[in-house]
Each structure stands twice: as C-alpha cells, then as structure tokens.
Short mmCIF file of C-alpha atoms in Angstrom, two decimals:
data_model
loop_
_atom_site.label_atom_id
_atom_site.label_comp_id
_atom_site.label_asym_id
_atom_site.label_seq_id
_atom_site.Cartn_x
_atom_site.Cartn_y
_atom_site.Cartn_z
CA MET A 1 -84.47 86.24 -48.35
CA ASP A 2 -81.84 83.30 -47.79
CA THR A 3 -78.62 84.82 -47.01
CA GLN A 4 -75.58 82.78 -47.39
CA LEU A 5 -71.83 83.08 -46.99
CA THR A 6 -69.47 81.50 -49.42
CA LEU A 7 -66.05 80.70 -50.01
CA GLY A 8 -64.37 81.13 -53.33
CA PRO A 9 -61.55 78.81 -54.90
CA VAL A 10 -58.30 79.13 -53.77
CA LEU A 11 -56.52 81.52 -56.77
CA PHE A 12 -52.89 80.95 -55.48
CA ASN A 13 -50.41 78.45 -55.79
CA TRP A 14 -50.04 76.82 -52.11
CA THR A 15 -48.33 73.58 -51.34
CA ALA A 16 -50.57 70.58 -51.57
CA ASP A 17 -50.38 70.18 -47.87
CA ALA A 18 -51.18 73.57 -47.18
CA TRP A 19 -54.20 73.37 -49.71
CA ARG A 20 -55.42 70.38 -48.01
CA ASP A 21 -55.21 71.51 -44.52
CA PHE A 22 -57.03 74.79 -45.63
CA TYR A 23 -60.18 73.17 -46.34
CA GLY A 24 -59.83 70.79 -43.63
CA ARG A 25 -60.14 73.62 -41.15
CA ILE A 26 -62.65 75.38 -43.45
CA ALA A 27 -64.63 72.13 -43.07
CA ASP A 28 -64.28 72.21 -39.07
CA GLU A 29 -64.30 75.69 -38.22
CA ALA A 30 -65.59 78.19 -40.75
CA PRO A 31 -69.16 79.29 -40.56
CA VAL A 32 -69.56 79.26 -44.34
CA ASP A 33 -72.53 77.82 -46.18
CA VAL A 34 -70.93 77.29 -49.64
CA VAL A 35 -67.41 76.52 -50.50
CA HIS A 36 -65.81 76.38 -53.94
CA VAL A 37 -62.85 74.13 -54.73
CA GLY A 38 -60.72 73.50 -57.84
CA GLU A 39 -57.85 75.12 -59.49
CA ILE A 40 -59.13 77.97 -61.65
CA VAL A 41 -56.08 79.87 -62.90
CA CYS A 42 -53.58 77.69 -64.46
CA SER A 43 -54.05 73.76 -65.26
CA LYS A 44 -50.44 73.12 -64.87
CA ARG A 45 -51.22 73.63 -60.96
CA LEU A 46 -53.94 71.00 -60.87
CA PRO A 47 -51.95 67.94 -60.45
CA LEU A 48 -50.04 69.34 -57.33
CA ILE A 49 -53.69 69.27 -55.63
CA ALA A 50 -55.49 66.40 -57.44
CA GLU A 51 -54.79 63.80 -55.05
CA HIS A 52 -56.37 65.85 -51.96
CA LEU A 53 -59.18 66.99 -53.91
CA PRO A 54 -61.52 64.03 -53.35
CA GLU A 55 -60.86 64.27 -49.54
CA ALA A 56 -61.55 67.85 -49.32
CA LEU A 57 -65.03 67.26 -51.43
CA GLU A 58 -65.65 64.50 -48.73
CA ARG A 59 -64.70 66.36 -45.61
CA LEU A 60 -66.60 69.43 -46.89
CA THR A 61 -69.49 67.69 -47.56
CA ALA A 62 -69.55 65.78 -44.18
CA ALA A 63 -69.28 69.13 -42.58
CA GLY A 64 -72.66 70.25 -43.83
CA LYS A 65 -71.28 72.76 -46.60
CA ARG A 66 -72.61 72.81 -50.04
CA VAL A 67 -69.66 72.10 -52.30
CA VAL A 68 -69.28 73.87 -55.99
CA VAL A 69 -66.36 72.64 -57.91
CA SER A 70 -65.17 75.85 -60.01
CA SER A 71 -64.11 75.42 -63.57
CA PRO A 72 -61.06 77.30 -65.16
CA ILE A 73 -61.09 80.84 -66.26
CA LEU A 74 -59.23 80.45 -69.56
CA VAL A 75 -59.42 76.98 -71.26
CA THR A 76 -56.79 77.28 -74.47
CA THR A 77 -55.90 73.51 -74.94
CA GLU A 78 -57.73 70.09 -75.56
CA ARG A 79 -56.14 68.81 -72.54
CA GLU A 80 -57.65 71.90 -70.44
CA ARG A 81 -61.21 71.20 -72.45
CA GLN A 82 -61.13 67.50 -71.39
CA ALA A 83 -60.34 68.57 -67.80
CA VAL A 84 -63.64 70.49 -67.88
CA ARG A 85 -65.55 67.92 -69.48
CA ASP A 86 -64.53 65.78 -66.55
CA LEU A 87 -65.71 67.96 -64.01
CA LEU A 88 -69.13 67.13 -65.22
CA THR A 89 -68.58 63.60 -63.98
CA ILE A 90 -68.19 64.55 -60.39
CA ASP A 91 -71.02 63.05 -58.29
CA GLY A 92 -72.81 65.35 -55.57
CA VAL A 93 -71.55 68.47 -56.37
CA THR A 94 -72.52 71.80 -58.14
CA ILE A 95 -70.32 73.25 -60.90
CA GLU A 96 -69.47 76.85 -61.55
CA ALA A 97 -68.73 77.95 -64.97
CA ASN A 98 -66.13 80.58 -65.17
CA ASP A 99 -65.77 80.59 -69.11
CA THR A 100 -68.35 80.30 -72.06
CA GLY A 101 -66.81 76.72 -72.83
CA ALA A 102 -67.99 75.52 -69.51
CA LEU A 103 -71.36 77.07 -70.05
CA ALA A 104 -71.86 75.24 -73.17
CA LEU A 105 -71.45 72.03 -71.49
CA LEU A 106 -73.46 72.70 -68.57
CA ALA A 107 -76.44 73.99 -70.67
CA GLY A 108 -79.98 72.61 -69.42
CA ARG A 109 -78.30 71.41 -65.98
CA PRO A 110 -78.45 73.40 -62.75
CA HIS A 111 -74.96 75.23 -62.37
CA THR A 112 -73.79 78.24 -61.12
CA VAL A 113 -71.75 81.17 -63.18
CA GLY A 114 -68.71 82.51 -61.60
CA PRO A 115 -67.49 86.18 -61.63
CA PHE A 116 -65.29 85.49 -64.72
CA VAL A 117 -68.29 85.38 -66.89
CA ASN A 118 -69.21 89.04 -67.69
CA VAL A 119 -72.72 89.61 -66.64
CA TYR A 120 -73.51 93.43 -66.93
CA ASN A 121 -77.10 93.58 -67.87
CA GLU A 122 -80.62 92.02 -67.23
CA GLY A 123 -80.72 90.40 -70.80
CA THR A 124 -77.34 88.50 -69.83
CA LEU A 125 -78.62 87.50 -66.46
CA ALA A 126 -81.83 86.13 -68.21
CA TRP A 127 -80.01 84.18 -70.77
CA LEU A 128 -77.84 82.21 -68.23
CA ALA A 129 -81.26 81.80 -65.90
CA GLY A 130 -82.91 80.18 -69.34
CA ARG A 131 -79.94 77.70 -69.81
CA GLY A 132 -80.04 76.51 -66.10
CA ALA A 133 -77.87 79.01 -63.93
CA ASP A 134 -79.30 79.28 -60.54
CA VAL A 135 -76.56 81.51 -58.78
CA VAL A 136 -74.77 84.17 -60.68
CA THR A 137 -71.65 85.92 -59.00
CA LEU A 138 -71.34 89.05 -60.45
CA PRO A 139 -67.93 90.68 -61.79
CA GLY A 140 -66.26 92.60 -58.90
CA GLU A 141 -65.82 95.84 -60.78
CA LEU A 142 -69.55 96.46 -60.85
CA PRO A 143 -70.86 99.51 -58.73
CA GLY A 144 -73.69 99.37 -56.25
CA ASP A 145 -75.84 101.15 -59.06
CA ALA A 146 -75.43 98.51 -61.47
CA ILE A 147 -75.87 95.54 -58.78
CA ARG A 148 -79.08 96.78 -57.74
CA PRO A 149 -81.15 96.50 -61.22
CA LEU A 150 -79.41 93.16 -61.58
CA ALA A 151 -80.58 91.89 -58.51
CA ALA A 152 -83.95 92.98 -58.86
CA ALA A 153 -83.80 91.34 -62.32
CA ALA A 154 -82.66 88.15 -60.62
CA ARG A 155 -85.51 88.08 -58.12
CA THR A 156 -87.86 87.78 -61.01
CA LEU A 157 -85.91 85.19 -62.75
CA GLY A 158 -85.64 83.13 -59.59
CA VAL A 159 -81.72 83.40 -59.66
CA ALA A 160 -79.72 84.32 -56.33
CA VAL A 161 -76.92 87.03 -57.22
CA GLU A 162 -73.65 86.67 -55.44
CA VAL A 163 -71.18 89.44 -55.08
CA GLN A 164 -67.50 89.09 -53.67
CA VAL A 165 -66.99 90.72 -50.45
CA PHE A 166 -63.68 90.18 -49.50
CA GLY A 167 -60.31 89.23 -51.08
CA ARG A 168 -57.97 90.61 -53.58
CA LEU A 169 -60.24 91.45 -56.65
CA PRO A 170 -59.40 89.58 -60.02
CA LEU A 171 -58.91 92.11 -62.79
CA ALA A 172 -57.69 90.24 -65.86
CA ILE A 173 -56.32 86.77 -66.98
CA SER A 174 -54.06 85.99 -69.75
CA ALA A 175 -52.44 83.26 -71.72
CA ARG A 176 -48.96 84.67 -70.59
CA CYS A 177 -47.62 84.13 -67.17
CA TYR A 178 -46.64 87.29 -65.31
CA HIS A 179 -45.02 85.33 -62.54
CA ALA A 180 -42.65 83.40 -64.70
CA ARG A 181 -41.43 86.24 -66.53
CA ALA A 182 -40.82 88.39 -63.61
CA HIS A 183 -38.20 85.60 -62.85
CA GLY A 184 -36.82 85.36 -66.20
CA LEU A 185 -38.46 82.10 -67.10
CA HIS A 186 -40.64 80.97 -69.83
CA LYS A 187 -44.57 79.73 -68.96
CA ASP A 188 -43.71 76.22 -70.05
CA GLY A 189 -40.69 76.00 -67.70
CA CYS A 190 -42.04 78.46 -64.88
CA ARG A 191 -40.54 75.89 -62.11
CA PHE A 192 -44.03 77.03 -60.15
CA VAL A 193 -42.38 80.52 -58.96
CA CYS A 194 -45.91 81.61 -58.31
CA GLY A 195 -45.85 79.16 -55.11
CA GLU A 196 -43.25 81.33 -53.61
CA ASP A 197 -45.97 84.33 -53.19
CA ALA A 198 -49.00 82.83 -51.20
CA ASP A 199 -51.23 86.03 -52.15
CA GLY A 200 -49.67 86.90 -55.15
CA LEU A 201 -46.63 88.91 -56.29
CA SER A 202 -47.01 92.62 -55.76
CA VAL A 203 -46.15 95.02 -58.74
CA ASP A 204 -45.28 98.51 -58.26
CA THR A 205 -45.19 101.27 -61.09
CA LEU A 206 -42.02 102.54 -62.81
CA ASP A 207 -41.82 105.32 -59.92
CA GLY A 208 -42.10 102.68 -57.34
CA GLU A 209 -45.86 103.32 -56.30
CA PRO A 210 -47.94 100.19 -55.25
CA PHE A 211 -50.01 99.20 -58.32
CA LEU A 212 -51.26 95.51 -58.87
CA THR A 213 -50.80 91.93 -57.83
CA VAL A 214 -50.00 89.14 -60.29
CA ASN A 215 -50.87 85.34 -59.61
CA GLY A 216 -49.29 83.32 -62.50
CA THR A 217 -51.56 84.30 -65.48
CA GLN A 218 -53.78 86.36 -63.44
CA THR A 219 -53.97 90.05 -62.52
CA LEU A 220 -55.56 91.06 -59.20
CA SER A 221 -56.07 94.30 -57.34
CA ARG A 222 -53.32 95.32 -54.75
CA ARG A 223 -55.45 96.09 -51.88
CA TYR A 224 -58.02 93.91 -50.44
CA LEU A 225 -61.64 94.61 -50.98
CA SER A 226 -63.92 94.87 -48.17
CA LEU A 227 -67.76 95.22 -48.33
CA ALA A 228 -68.14 94.10 -44.55
CA GLY A 229 -69.91 97.61 -44.08
CA ARG A 230 -71.89 97.03 -47.16
CA LEU A 231 -73.77 94.10 -46.52
CA ASP A 232 -77.04 95.44 -45.13
CA GLU A 233 -76.79 97.67 -48.46
CA LEU A 234 -76.49 94.82 -50.82
CA ARG A 235 -79.12 92.58 -48.81
CA ASN A 236 -81.64 95.54 -49.22
CA MET A 237 -80.57 95.41 -53.03
CA GLY A 238 -81.84 91.70 -52.94
CA VAL A 239 -78.15 90.22 -53.03
CA SER A 240 -78.15 86.90 -51.05
CA ARG A 241 -75.03 85.53 -51.17
CA PHE A 242 -71.55 86.94 -50.32
CA ARG A 243 -68.28 85.58 -51.67
CA LEU A 244 -64.87 85.70 -49.39
CA SER A 245 -62.03 85.00 -51.79
CA PRO A 246 -59.32 82.95 -49.94
CA HIS A 247 -55.80 84.27 -48.84
CA SER A 248 -53.03 83.22 -46.48
CA LEU A 249 -54.10 85.27 -43.40
CA ASP A 250 -56.75 83.60 -41.07
CA MET A 251 -59.74 82.90 -43.38
CA VAL A 252 -61.71 81.15 -40.11
CA GLU A 253 -61.46 84.50 -38.52
CA VAL A 254 -62.35 86.48 -41.61
CA ALA A 255 -65.80 84.37 -42.03
CA ARG A 256 -66.30 84.72 -38.67
CA THR A 257 -66.30 88.61 -38.86
CA PHE A 258 -68.72 88.40 -41.92
CA ARG A 259 -70.96 86.21 -40.15
CA ALA A 260 -70.85 88.44 -37.11
CA VAL A 261 -71.78 91.38 -39.30
CA LEU A 262 -74.38 89.47 -41.16
CA ASP A 263 -76.12 88.24 -37.81
CA GLY A 264 -76.11 91.78 -36.26
CA SER A 265 -73.63 90.94 -33.54
CA LEU A 266 -70.75 93.35 -35.00
CA ALA A 267 -70.99 96.60 -36.03
CA ALA A 268 -69.98 97.32 -39.59
CA ALA A 269 -67.14 100.12 -38.74
CA GLU A 270 -65.78 97.52 -36.32
CA ALA A 271 -65.44 95.05 -38.63
CA ASP A 272 -63.70 97.30 -41.28
CA ALA A 273 -61.03 98.07 -38.66
CA LEU A 274 -60.43 94.43 -37.79
CA LEU A 275 -60.33 93.38 -41.16
CA ALA A 276 -57.55 96.39 -42.13
CA GLU A 277 -55.53 95.31 -38.73
CA ARG A 278 -55.41 91.90 -40.30
CA ILE A 279 -54.55 92.64 -43.66
CA GLY A 280 -51.92 95.19 -42.52
CA PRO A 281 -50.02 97.78 -44.91
CA GLU A 282 -51.67 96.10 -48.20
CA GLY A 283 -54.97 97.95 -46.90
CA ILE A 284 -58.39 97.40 -47.99
CA ALA A 285 -60.72 99.14 -50.59
CA ASP A 286 -64.12 99.61 -51.63
CA GLY A 287 -63.82 102.00 -54.41
CA PHE A 288 -65.49 99.93 -57.18
CA PHE A 289 -68.74 99.65 -55.21
CA LEU A 290 -68.98 103.31 -54.93
CA GLY A 291 -68.31 103.91 -58.59
CA LYS A 292 -64.76 105.44 -57.64
CA PRO A 293 -61.45 104.12 -58.29
CA GLY A 294 -61.29 100.50 -57.18
CA ALA A 295 -58.08 101.13 -54.86
CA ASP A 296 -60.03 104.04 -52.85
CA TRP A 297 -61.19 103.22 -49.48
CA VAL A 298 -64.38 105.10 -47.96
CA GLY A 299 -65.61 102.62 -45.67
CA THR A 300 -68.72 103.19 -43.41
CA ALA A 301 -69.23 105.93 -40.47
CA ALA A 302 -68.91 104.47 -36.87
#
C-alpha cells in the first residue's frame, strides 16, 4: 500500500509573509508528499494571501510535492460561490471539496474530499467514489472501529482513505464569528482580530476549566490530536494517507517525527513524548480514536 504523509491547509489567519514563508520552508524541508493550500475558514482572509498563492503553488510543485487546493468549508454568498468556481480554473492541481456545493461542481472529474464533508458509512463513500473522488479524508471524531470498515470498503472502491493524525481537530463551523464577538466586534467589522492568535483563541468554561479553541467562525479542540502511536494500526486497517494540520510550532520537525515513525526509525512512544514536549501545556489527545472523550490521552506503551 502506498503510504503518504500529507499537510492540510493552514486554518488560521497568519500574516501574508508568515503564510508565504511557511510554504516555502515546507517545500524545501518537510518530508511530506501532499500539501494542501487555500483559505477554507473565512473568505475575508483570502485577499490577504492571494498574491502569494501562485508562488506557493509553483514552489511546492517544483519541490516534488503534490499540490491540492482546498475549497472553503461554509459557502454562504454568491461571491464565495464564485470563488469556489474560480478554483476549478487553476491548472495542474487537484481540488479538495469541503462542502456539498464544491462536490456538485467537481462531479465527474478526479478530486479529493476533505474532512468537513461527513462520511460516516460505506454508502456515502461509494457515492463519492462514483462521482470522481479518489481520496476521502474522514471526519476527525471517528473512532478506529468506524474507520476500519470504511477503509476496507475504500479498497474495494479504489479510493484512498486519509485520517488526520496531528493538530487541533476541527469540530464545527458557523456563520457567526466567535473571534469578533469575543472582542466586542461584529463579523463585518472584525478588524481581522483572529490574526492575534496564531493557533486559535483558547476558550475556558465558566468555571475556568480549559475547554475549546475558536478560530474566527470555526471551533477546534483545545488539545492537539496525536496519533503518532497509532500509525501502524491505521495502516493495518487500510488507511494510506496521514494528515498533519499546520500550527505555528515547527511543522518541519513534526513532519520529520511522523515520517520517522512511518519509516520505522522512531518508536511510537518516543514520538508521543517529543510531540507533547513541543506542544507544551495545551497537551495532546487521542480519545476520539479510542471511542473515548476527544480530550482524553491514552497513548501507547513504550
């Protein structure tokens, strides 16, 4: 089975220079096979990175990476619908559909399906495959017991299954902007305050307990998912692609850690320890994969 390490799109509102430099370093140094680019959370952010997008695509392609342009998660206006249609005119890249509108536009041509399209059963997987999907990224909250039959069905259908194995997990998307509201602002006059939090804004409960993370209109997990210790288990299920979600920590080192585990040169327990050290007090989690609360951490034996 052809195993690939992929990098999902940047979810956060980084400065244009930081965004450009991030993809330049990924192109030059990261041992990943596939790289996703595009603004998928908030259409207001797209003009901030638009001038650097062609350079990023060119540089990543020249470095031998397969480039995938990801479509927005929630499309609500005609301007946003046109932006999705414009993605289909980009030459030499694959498009990832992250909502049903993009699926309709991509029907009949090869494409991938992102984790924001709910795929919970074999029937949905077969329907997507019949419309041209060749890669399907499963939702992050699926436990291993649900991933296994989907991966088995995918082999029959000739579809590759991808699972996120690192980074804060996307949990929900809304038309409202939580970031703006937290700063006493409206969505239309948000002043791009989400840019103040490179990895999202931490949210506590009324009792002061760590709870979630918000990123503009998006809700994410507080802890960082790490399935470094479950890669062999996932491969044995038939999962062939493993997604890392970008954050402001050193993603080249994160990619090297996961690559070393896939190659068998780094023990899973050691990888868990390295990742936990890099992330710090926010911590790592693997609960969803084990059918437990998502914030739980079980890990693997040494």
